[in-house]
């Protein structure tokens, strides 16, 4: 119910924004980064920050999952609108939106798993269904779910909705693996790292769809970051390092800022009008 309301709210807000802008004009300056090693380093760091940052608000500050979800969803919607309104790729804005989506994903998954009481498995299945529905609607509307085609307002709206659901799904998967399967946080991290290694091998050694591999990797990097974040801040008795959540969040945030400044990124390539027409 919560995720359906969020999807409806985000979609309505985005479409309202689109109605106030020039809908007939396609944007050919990509506003998402090229998918390189730097992208994946920042993605994993952002997901780890989302886990520690979300837990800081909901657990350390004891604001609860519902308040945390409302807070981070509001921030996410505001940043998505700024991202859509932007004329070009802005690294700090893009990664701030990614962090907001992963932090909102943390609190939404925790709210579903613990407050609603459907459990990690139930939350994972619900979120998987939401993600598949979003990707299906995107493909039906645009003919592709490749991030290389994020060059119109409508596609960008689908992109951020899919990003948010994939982040939330990744959180639920990470918690389920760490808590319910007996693997623990370190075992869960190794499992998802191994899964990413398999995807990397498939990328370099096979002709498997790059679009499929991207979304699989995007989903799996979220539970990897979640389990690493849990490993940093959970008690030693639970298999963690018992580090302060706020301090861990600040350290990861500084690392992300340093990467954005020191490691160059450029907007990803995508087809223009003449190419998409063929």
PDB file of C-alpha atoms in Angstrom:
ATOM      1  CA  UNK A   1       0.000   0.000   0.000  1.00  0.00           C
ATOM      2  CA  UNK A   2       2.762   2.419   0.985  1.00  0.00           C
ATOM      3  CA  UNK A   3       4.739   1.728  -2.184  1.00  0.00           C
ATOM      4  CA  UNK A   4       1.672   2.107  -4.391  1.00  0.00           C
ATOM      5  CA  UNK A   5       0.905   5.470  -2.795  1.00  0.00           C
ATOM      6  CA  UNK A   6       4.515   6.575  -3.275  1.00  0.00           C
ATOM      7  CA  UNK A   7       4.529   5.541  -6.926  1.00  0.00           C
ATOM      8  CA  UNK A   8       1.253   7.361  -7.533  1.00  0.00           C
ATOM      9  CA  UNK A   9       2.477  10.480  -5.713  1.00  0.00           C
ATOM     10  CA  UNK A  10       5.825  10.597  -7.504  1.00  0.00           C
ATOM     11  CA  UNK A  11       4.226   9.972 -10.891  1.00  0.00           C
ATOM     12  CA  UNK A  12       1.604  12.682 -10.377  1.00  0.00           C
ATOM     13  CA  UNK A  13       4.169  15.223  -9.188  1.00  0.00           C
ATOM     14  CA  UNK A  14       6.495  14.484 -12.106  1.00  0.00           C
ATOM     15  CA  UNK A  15       3.708  14.674 -14.673  1.00  0.00           C
ATOM     16  CA  UNK A  16       2.511  17.940 -13.123  1.00  0.00           C
ATOM     17  CA  UNK A  17       6.013  19.296 -13.531  1.00  0.00           C
ATOM     18  CA  UNK A  18       6.076  18.093 -17.119  1.00  0.00           C
ATOM     19  CA  UNK A  19       2.811  19.918 -17.837  1.00  0.00           C
ATOM     20  CA  UNK A  20       4.392  23.192 -16.723  1.00  0.00           C
ATOM     21  CA  UNK A  21       7.334  22.748 -19.071  1.00  0.00           C
ATOM     22  CA  UNK A  22       7.619  22.426 -22.845  1.00  0.00           C
ATOM     23  CA  UNK A  23       6.494  18.845 -23.367  1.00  0.00           C
ATOM     24  CA  UNK A  24       7.029  18.838 -27.124  1.00  0.00           C
ATOM     25  CA  UNK A  25      10.797  19.368 -26.805  1.00  0.00           C
ATOM     26  CA  UNK A  26      13.054  16.364 -26.382  1.00  0.00           C
ATOM     27  CA  UNK A  27      16.270  16.847 -24.433  1.00  0.00           C
ATOM     28  CA  UNK A  28      19.316  15.458 -26.139  1.00  0.00           C
ATOM     29  CA  UNK A  29      21.865  16.439 -23.476  1.00  0.00           C
ATOM     30  CA  UNK A  30      22.000  13.337 -21.270  1.00  0.00           C
ATOM     31  CA  UNK A  31      21.707  14.056 -17.568  1.00  0.00           C
ATOM     32  CA  UNK A  32      22.807  10.640 -16.331  1.00  0.00           C
ATOM     33  CA  UNK A  33      26.476   9.654 -16.122  1.00  0.00           C
ATOM     34  CA  UNK A  34      28.334   7.253 -18.330  1.00  0.00           C
ATOM     35  CA  UNK A  35      28.365   3.787 -16.756  1.00  0.00           C
ATOM     36  CA  UNK A  36      32.026   3.206 -15.904  1.00  0.00           C
ATOM     37  CA  UNK A  37      33.998   1.809 -12.958  1.00  0.00           C
ATOM     38  CA  UNK A  38      33.725   5.219 -11.282  1.00  0.00           C
ATOM     39  CA  UNK A  39      29.941   4.998 -11.569  1.00  0.00           C
ATOM     40  CA  UNK A  40      29.850   1.665  -9.738  1.00  0.00           C
ATOM     41  CA  UNK A  41      32.290   2.831  -7.041  1.00  0.00           C
ATOM     42  CA  UNK A  42      30.070   5.825  -6.336  1.00  0.00           C
ATOM     43  CA  UNK A  43      26.921   3.690  -6.515  1.00  0.00           C
ATOM     44  CA  UNK A  44      28.168   1.263  -3.849  1.00  0.00           C
ATOM     45  CA  UNK A  45      29.363   4.123  -1.634  1.00  0.00           C
ATOM     46  CA  UNK A  46      26.017   5.899  -2.065  1.00  0.00           C
ATOM     47  CA  UNK A  47      24.088   2.778  -1.085  1.00  0.00           C
ATOM     48  CA  UNK A  48      26.263   2.318   2.001  1.00  0.00           C
ATOM     49  CA  UNK A  49      25.620   5.934   2.968  1.00  0.00           C
ATOM     50  CA  UNK A  50      21.911   5.375   2.395  1.00  0.00           C
ATOM     51  CA  UNK A  51      21.949   2.504   4.870  1.00  0.00           C
ATOM     52  CA  UNK A  52      23.911   4.289   7.606  1.00  0.00           C
ATOM     53  CA  UNK A  53      22.131   7.601   6.992  1.00  0.00           C
ATOM     54  CA  UNK A  54      18.687   6.027   7.072  1.00  0.00           C
ATOM     55  CA  UNK A  55      19.493   4.091  10.249  1.00  0.00           C
ATOM     56  CA  UNK A  56      20.859   7.274  11.836  1.00  0.00           C
ATOM     57  CA  UNK A  57      17.493   8.996  11.461  1.00  0.00           C
ATOM     58  CA  UNK A  58      15.195   6.067  12.226  1.00  0.00           C
ATOM     59  CA  UNK A  59      17.240   4.314  14.948  1.00  0.00           C
ATOM     60  CA  UNK A  60      19.946   6.583  16.390  1.00  0.00           C
ATOM     61  CA  UNK A  61      17.683   9.645  16.496  1.00  0.00           C
ATOM     62  CA  UNK A  62      14.722   7.317  17.141  1.00  0.00           C
ATOM     63  CA  UNK A  63      12.403   9.137  14.731  1.00  0.00           C
ATOM     64  CA  UNK A  64      10.926   5.858  13.569  1.00  0.00           C
ATOM     65  CA  UNK A  65      10.442   4.320  10.144  1.00  0.00           C
ATOM     66  CA  UNK A  66       7.281   6.225   9.189  1.00  0.00           C
ATOM     67  CA  UNK A  67       8.762   9.666   9.918  1.00  0.00           C
ATOM     68  CA  UNK A  68      12.023   8.696   8.243  1.00  0.00           C
ATOM     69  CA  UNK A  69      10.171   7.479   5.163  1.00  0.00           C
ATOM     70  CA  UNK A  70       8.139  10.694   4.860  1.00  0.00           C
ATOM     71  CA  UNK A  71      11.267  12.828   5.379  1.00  0.00           C
ATOM     72  CA  UNK A  72      13.435  11.082   2.814  1.00  0.00           C
ATOM     73  CA  UNK A  73      10.626  10.646   0.278  1.00  0.00           C
ATOM     74  CA  UNK A  74       9.997  14.388   0.429  1.00  0.00           C
ATOM     75  CA  UNK A  75      13.702  15.063  -0.119  1.00  0.00           C
ATOM     76  CA  UNK A  76      13.800  12.549  -2.961  1.00  0.00           C
ATOM     77  CA  UNK A  77      10.828  14.097  -4.768  1.00  0.00           C
ATOM     78  CA  UNK A  78      12.382  17.564  -4.456  1.00  0.00           C
ATOM     79  CA  UNK A  79      15.717  16.356  -5.859  1.00  0.00           C
ATOM     80  CA  UNK A  80      14.062  14.415  -8.696  1.00  0.00           C
ATOM     81  CA  UNK A  81      12.228  17.571  -9.742  1.00  0.00           C
ATOM     82  CA  UNK A  82      15.507  19.513  -9.681  1.00  0.00           C
ATOM     83  CA  UNK A  83      17.166  16.763 -11.716  1.00  0.00           C
ATOM     84  CA  UNK A  84      14.373  16.829 -14.285  1.00  0.00           C
ATOM     85  CA  UNK A  85      14.478  20.633 -14.465  1.00  0.00           C
ATOM     86  CA  UNK A  86      18.247  20.641 -14.995  1.00  0.00           C
ATOM     87  CA  UNK A  87      19.478  21.243 -18.546  1.00  0.00           C
ATOM     88  CA  UNK A  88      22.580  19.074 -18.299  1.00  0.00           C
ATOM     89  CA  UNK A  89      24.364  16.432 -16.255  1.00  0.00           C
ATOM     90  CA  UNK A  90      25.370  17.839 -12.878  1.00  0.00           C
ATOM     91  CA  UNK A  91      27.386  15.270 -10.887  1.00  0.00           C
ATOM     92  CA  UNK A  92      26.589  16.597  -7.407  1.00  0.00           C
ATOM     93  CA  UNK A  93      22.871  16.880  -8.151  1.00  0.00           C
ATOM     94  CA  UNK A  94      22.732  13.433  -9.750  1.00  0.00           C
ATOM     95  CA  UNK A  95      24.516  11.679  -6.896  1.00  0.00           C
ATOM     96  CA  UNK A  96      22.576  13.607  -4.265  1.00  0.00           C
ATOM     97  CA  UNK A  97      19.416  12.238  -5.904  1.00  0.00           C
ATOM     98  CA  UNK A  98      20.852   8.715  -5.935  1.00  0.00           C
ATOM     99  CA  UNK A  99      21.719   9.016  -2.223  1.00  0.00           C
ATOM    100  CA  UNK A 100      18.216  10.301  -1.486  1.00  0.00           C
ATOM    101  CA  UNK A 101      16.720   7.354  -3.367  1.00  0.00           C
ATOM    102  CA  UNK A 102      18.838   4.838  -1.499  1.00  0.00           C
ATOM    103  CA  UNK A 103      18.133   6.466   1.876  1.00  0.00           C
ATOM    104  CA  UNK A 104      14.409   6.566   1.127  1.00  0.00           C
ATOM    105  CA  UNK A 105      14.729   2.950  -0.008  1.00  0.00           C
ATOM    106  CA  UNK A 106      16.249   2.007   3.344  1.00  0.00           C
ATOM    107  CA  UNK A 107      13.450   3.565   5.382  1.00  0.00           C
ATOM    108  CA  UNK A 108      10.689   2.306   3.052  1.00  0.00           C
ATOM    109  CA  UNK A 109      12.017  -1.254   3.154  1.00  0.00           C
ATOM    110  CA  UNK A 110      12.372  -1.155   6.933  1.00  0.00           C
ATOM    111  CA  UNK A 111       8.852   0.251   7.266  1.00  0.00           C
ATOM    112  CA  UNK A 112       7.430  -2.546   5.101  1.00  0.00           C
ATOM    113  CA  UNK A 113       9.491  -5.324   6.691  1.00  0.00           C
ATOM    114  CA  UNK A 114       9.116  -4.311  10.329  1.00  0.00           C
ATOM    115  CA  UNK A 115       6.286  -1.821  10.847  1.00  0.00           C
ATOM    116  CA  UNK A 116       3.780  -3.351   8.409  1.00  0.00           C
ATOM    117  CA  UNK A 117       4.971  -6.806   9.409  1.00  0.00           C
ATOM    118  CA  UNK A 118       5.197  -8.554   6.040  1.00  0.00           C
ATOM    119  CA  UNK A 119       8.761  -9.649   6.721  1.00  0.00           C
ATOM    120  CA  UNK A 120      11.881  -9.506   4.573  1.00  0.00           C
ATOM    121  CA  UNK A 121      10.664 -12.132   2.091  1.00  0.00           C
ATOM    122  CA  UNK A 122       7.256 -10.480   1.709  1.00  0.00           C
ATOM    123  CA  UNK A 123       8.827  -7.040   1.338  1.00  0.00           C
ATOM    124  CA  UNK A 124      11.252  -8.319  -1.284  1.00  0.00           C
ATOM    125  CA  UNK A 125       8.465  -9.924  -3.336  1.00  0.00           C
ATOM    126  CA  UNK A 126       6.314  -6.793  -3.142  1.00  0.00           C
ATOM    127  CA  UNK A 127       9.174  -4.544  -4.216  1.00  0.00           C
ATOM    128  CA  UNK A 128      10.206  -6.906  -6.999  1.00  0.00           C
ATOM    129  CA  UNK A 129       6.663  -6.735  -8.355  1.00  0.00           C
ATOM    130  CA  UNK A 130       6.711  -2.910  -8.176  1.00  0.00           C
ATOM    131  CA  UNK A 131      10.051  -2.761  -9.999  1.00  0.00           C
ATOM    132  CA  UNK A 132       8.937  -5.172 -12.719  1.00  0.00           C
ATOM    133  CA  UNK A 133       5.711  -3.196 -13.211  1.00  0.00           C
ATOM    134  CA  UNK A 134       7.695   0.038 -13.548  1.00  0.00           C
ATOM    135  CA  UNK A 135      10.174  -1.427 -16.020  1.00  0.00           C
ATOM    136  CA  UNK A 136       7.315  -3.028 -17.953  1.00  0.00           C
ATOM    137  CA  UNK A 137       5.426   0.265 -18.201  1.00  0.00           C
ATOM    138  CA  UNK A 138       8.637   2.027 -19.215  1.00  0.00           C
ATOM    139  CA  UNK A 139       9.336  -0.506 -21.976  1.00  0.00           C
ATOM    140  CA  UNK A 140       5.722  -0.419 -23.190  1.00  0.00           C
ATOM    141  CA  UNK A 141       5.818   3.382 -23.327  1.00  0.00           C
ATOM    142  CA  UNK A 142       9.297   3.934 -24.790  1.00  0.00           C
ATOM    143  CA  UNK A 143      10.301   0.634 -26.422  1.00  0.00           C
ATOM    144  CA  UNK A 144      13.451   0.355 -24.290  1.00  0.00           C
ATOM    145  CA  UNK A 145      14.567   0.433 -20.650  1.00  0.00           C
ATOM    146  CA  UNK A 146      18.157   1.317 -21.458  1.00  0.00           C
ATOM    147  CA  UNK A 147      19.642   4.169 -19.427  1.00  0.00           C
ATOM    148  CA  UNK A 148      21.139   5.309 -22.709  1.00  0.00           C
ATOM    149  CA  UNK A 149      17.675   6.495 -23.758  1.00  0.00           C
ATOM    150  CA  UNK A 150      17.080   8.789 -20.774  1.00  0.00           C
ATOM    151  CA  UNK A 151      16.666  11.896 -22.902  1.00  0.00           C
ATOM    152  CA  UNK A 152      13.020  12.910 -22.462  1.00  0.00           C
ATOM    153  CA  UNK A 153      10.942  14.003 -19.504  1.00  0.00           C
ATOM    154  CA  UNK A 154       8.717  10.919 -19.613  1.00  0.00           C
ATOM    155  CA  UNK A 155      11.629   8.482 -19.743  1.00  0.00           C
ATOM    156  CA  UNK A 156      13.433  10.352 -16.976  1.00  0.00           C
ATOM    157  CA  UNK A 157      10.356   9.981 -14.762  1.00  0.00           C
ATOM    158  CA  UNK A 158      10.364   6.210 -15.374  1.00  0.00           C
ATOM    159  CA  UNK A 159      14.117   6.118 -14.756  1.00  0.00           C
ATOM    160  CA  UNK A 160      13.907   7.648 -11.270  1.00  0.00           C
ATOM    161  CA  UNK A 161      10.896   5.563 -10.283  1.00  0.00           C
ATOM    162  CA  UNK A 162      12.751   2.385 -11.333  1.00  0.00           C
ATOM    163  CA  UNK A 163      15.881   3.577  -9.509  1.00  0.00           C
ATOM    164  CA  UNK A 164      13.935   4.096  -6.273  1.00  0.00           C
ATOM    165  CA  UNK A 165      12.171   0.729  -6.408  1.00  0.00           C
ATOM    166  CA  UNK A 166      15.449  -1.059  -7.209  1.00  0.00           C
ATOM    167  CA  UNK A 167      17.131   0.654  -4.257  1.00  0.00           C
ATOM    168  CA  UNK A 168      14.297  -0.353  -1.930  1.00  0.00           C
ATOM    169  CA  UNK A 169      14.308  -3.915  -3.247  1.00  0.00           C
ATOM    170  CA  UNK A 170      18.048  -4.114  -2.687  1.00  0.00           C
ATOM    171  CA  UNK A 171      17.624  -3.049   0.941  1.00  0.00           C
ATOM    172  CA  UNK A 172      15.005  -5.724   1.584  1.00  0.00           C
ATOM    173  CA  UNK A 173      17.169  -8.379  -0.095  1.00  0.00           C
ATOM    174  CA  UNK A 174      20.200  -7.378   1.957  1.00  0.00           C
ATOM    175  CA  UNK A 175      18.303  -7.515   5.249  1.00  0.00           C
ATOM    176  CA  UNK A 176      16.677 -10.819   4.314  1.00  0.00           C
ATOM    177  CA  UNK A 177      20.021 -12.390   3.409  1.00  0.00           C
ATOM    178  CA  UNK A 178      21.836 -11.100   6.489  1.00  0.00           C
ATOM    179  CA  UNK A 179      19.122 -11.797   9.054  1.00  0.00           C
ATOM    180  CA  UNK A 180      16.968 -14.694   7.846  1.00  0.00           C
ATOM    181  CA  UNK A 181      19.403 -16.941   5.971  1.00  0.00           C
ATOM    182  CA  UNK A 182      22.056 -17.099   8.678  1.00  0.00           C
ATOM    183  CA  UNK A 183      24.802 -15.676   6.456  1.00  0.00           C
ATOM    184  CA  UNK A 184      25.229 -12.564   8.572  1.00  0.00           C
ATOM    185  CA  UNK A 185      26.413  -9.198   7.300  1.00  0.00           C
ATOM    186  CA  UNK A 186      29.867 -10.321   6.190  1.00  0.00           C
ATOM    187  CA  UNK A 187      28.488 -13.444   4.522  1.00  0.00           C
ATOM    188  CA  UNK A 188      25.799 -11.411   2.788  1.00  0.00           C
ATOM    189  CA  UNK A 189      28.368  -8.930   1.520  1.00  0.00           C
ATOM    190  CA  UNK A 190      30.484 -11.768   0.101  1.00  0.00           C
ATOM    191  CA  UNK A 191      27.432 -13.332  -1.551  1.00  0.00           C
ATOM    192  CA  UNK A 192      26.403 -10.144  -3.342  1.00  0.00           C
ATOM    193  CA  UNK A 193      30.003  -9.340  -4.248  1.00  0.00           C
ATOM    194  CA  UNK A 194      30.232 -12.787  -5.851  1.00  0.00           C
ATOM    195  CA  UNK A 195      26.996 -12.104  -7.737  1.00  0.00           C
ATOM    196  CA  UNK A 196      28.440  -8.858  -9.078  1.00  0.00           C
ATOM    197  CA  UNK A 197      31.605 -10.697 -10.119  1.00  0.00           C
ATOM    198  CA  UNK A 198      29.460 -13.128 -12.126  1.00  0.00           C
ATOM    199  CA  UNK A 199      27.701 -10.203 -13.823  1.00  0.00           C
ATOM    200  CA  UNK A 200      31.050  -8.593 -14.607  1.00  0.00           C
ATOM    201  CA  UNK A 201      32.273 -11.836 -16.173  1.00  0.00           C
ATOM    202  CA  UNK A 202      29.086 -12.041 -18.226  1.00  0.00           C
ATOM    203  CA  UNK A 203      29.651  -8.465 -19.403  1.00  0.00           C
ATOM    204  CA  UNK A 204      33.197  -9.114 -20.632  1.00  0.00           C
ATOM    205  CA  UNK A 205      32.862 -12.709 -21.808  1.00  0.00           C
ATOM    206  CA  UNK A 206      29.345 -13.046 -23.220  1.00  0.00           C
ATOM    207  CA  UNK A 207      26.820 -11.215 -25.366  1.00  0.00           C
ATOM    208  CA  UNK A 208      24.127 -11.109 -22.691  1.00  0.00           C
ATOM    209  CA  UNK A 209      21.966  -7.978 -22.929  1.00  0.00           C
ATOM    210  CA  UNK A 210      23.819  -4.996 -21.456  1.00  0.00           C
ATOM    211  CA  UNK A 211      20.499  -3.525 -20.339  1.00  0.00           C
ATOM    212  CA  UNK A 212      19.688  -6.688 -18.354  1.00  0.00           C
ATOM    213  CA  UNK A 213      23.165  -6.755 -16.821  1.00  0.00           C
ATOM    214  CA  UNK A 214      22.936  -3.084 -15.824  1.00  0.00           C
ATOM    215  CA  UNK A 215      19.664  -3.467 -13.928  1.00  0.00           C
ATOM    216  CA  UNK A 216      20.822  -6.687 -12.276  1.00  0.00           C
ATOM    217  CA  UNK A 217      24.039  -4.981 -11.167  1.00  0.00           C
ATOM    218  CA  UNK A 218      22.126  -1.907 -10.020  1.00  0.00           C
ATOM    219  CA  UNK A 219      19.885  -4.080  -7.842  1.00  0.00           C
ATOM    220  CA  UNK A 220      22.732  -6.182  -6.418  1.00  0.00           C
ATOM    221  CA  UNK A 221      24.948  -3.219  -5.529  1.00  0.00           C
ATOM    222  CA  UNK A 222      22.180  -2.031  -3.194  1.00  0.00           C
ATOM    223  CA  UNK A 223      22.186  -5.079  -0.872  1.00  0.00           C
ATOM    224  CA  UNK A 224      25.989  -5.083  -1.041  1.00  0.00           C
ATOM    225  CA  UNK A 225      26.014  -1.504   0.225  1.00  0.00           C
ATOM    226  CA  UNK A 226      23.283  -2.314   2.748  1.00  0.00           C
ATOM    227  CA  UNK A 227      25.177  -5.247   4.235  1.00  0.00           C
ATOM    228  CA  UNK A 228      28.422  -3.244   4.353  1.00  0.00           C
ATOM    229  CA  UNK A 229      26.556  -0.413   6.084  1.00  0.00           C
ATOM    230  CA  UNK A 230      25.010  -2.843   8.569  1.00  0.00           C
ATOM    231  CA  UNK A 231      28.412  -4.435   9.128  1.00  0.00           C
ATOM    232  CA  UNK A 232      29.823  -1.022  10.060  1.00  0.00           C
ATOM    233  CA  UNK A 233      27.137   0.076  12.507  1.00  0.00           C
ATOM    234  CA  UNK A 234      25.487  -3.037  13.961  1.00  0.00           C
ATOM    235  CA  UNK A 235      26.560  -4.338  17.423  1.00  0.00           C
ATOM    236  CA  UNK A 236      29.498  -6.728  17.693  1.00  0.00           C
ATOM    237  CA  UNK A 237      27.120  -9.336  19.135  1.00  0.00           C
ATOM    238  CA  UNK A 238      25.182  -9.217  15.853  1.00  0.00           C
ATOM    239  CA  UNK A 239      28.294  -9.572  13.717  1.00  0.00           C
ATOM    240  CA  UNK A 240      28.926  -5.853  13.124  1.00  0.00           C
ATOM    241  CA  UNK A 241      31.702  -3.417  14.076  1.00  0.00           C
ATOM    242  CA  UNK A 242      29.485  -1.214  16.283  1.00  0.00           C
ATOM    243  CA  UNK A 243      30.746   2.021  14.709  1.00  0.00           C
ATOM    244  CA  UNK A 244      28.797   5.214  15.266  1.00  0.00           C
ATOM    245  CA  UNK A 245      26.191   5.598  12.499  1.00  0.00           C
ATOM    246  CA  UNK A 246      26.596   9.398  12.241  1.00  0.00           C
ATOM    247  CA  UNK A 247      30.399   9.156  12.085  1.00  0.00           C
ATOM    248  CA  UNK A 248      30.264   6.353   9.513  1.00  0.00           C
ATOM    249  CA  UNK A 249      27.815   8.426   7.438  1.00  0.00           C
ATOM    250  CA  UNK A 250      30.079  11.473   7.513  1.00  0.00           C
ATOM    251  CA  UNK A 251      33.130   9.435   6.485  1.00  0.00           C
ATOM    252  CA  UNK A 252      31.282   7.857   3.557  1.00  0.00           C
ATOM    253  CA  UNK A 253      29.860  11.240   2.503  1.00  0.00           C
ATOM    254  CA  UNK A 254      33.354  12.758   2.470  1.00  0.00           C
ATOM    255  CA  UNK A 255      34.570   9.823   0.350  1.00  0.00           C
ATOM    256  CA  UNK A 256      31.745  10.367  -2.166  1.00  0.00           C
ATOM    257  CA  UNK A 257      32.436  14.103  -2.425  1.00  0.00           C
ATOM    258  CA  UNK A 258      36.150  13.413  -2.948  1.00  0.00           C
ATOM    259  CA  UNK A 259      35.377  10.899  -5.701  1.00  0.00           C
ATOM    260  CA  UNK A 260      33.079  13.342  -7.507  1.00  0.00           C
ATOM    261  CA  UNK A 261      35.745  16.062  -7.362  1.00  0.00           C
ATOM    262  CA  UNK A 262      38.793  13.932  -8.186  1.00  0.00           C
ATOM    263  CA  UNK A 263      37.392  11.303 -10.570  1.00  0.00           C
ATOM    264  CA  UNK A 264      36.027  12.853 -13.764  1.00  0.00           C
ATOM    265  CA  UNK A 265      32.605  11.854 -15.011  1.00  0.00           C
ATOM    266  CA  UNK A 266      30.793  12.741 -18.165  1.00  0.00           C
ATOM    267  CA  UNK A 267      27.228  12.409 -19.344  1.00  0.00           C
ATOM    268  CA  UNK A 268      26.365   9.050 -20.862  1.00  0.00           C
ATOM    269  CA  UNK A 269      25.786   8.731 -24.555  1.00  0.00           C
ATOM    270  CA  UNK A 270      22.317   8.101 -25.930  1.00  0.00           C
ATOM    271  CA  UNK A 271      20.672   8.056 -29.353  1.00  0.00           C
ATOM    272  CA  UNK A 272      19.461  11.302 -30.843  1.00  0.00           C
ATOM    273  CA  UNK A 273      16.315  11.847 -32.871  1.00  0.00           C
ATOM    274  CA  UNK A 274      17.733  10.496 -36.134  1.00  0.00           C
ATOM    275  CA  UNK A 275      19.017   7.330 -34.454  1.00  0.00           C
ATOM    276  CA  UNK A 276      15.874   6.552 -32.464  1.00  0.00           C
ATOM    277  CA  UNK A 277      13.789   6.889 -35.617  1.00  0.00           C
ATOM    278  CA  UNK A 278      15.578   3.990 -37.275  1.00  0.00           C
TER     279      UNK A 278
END
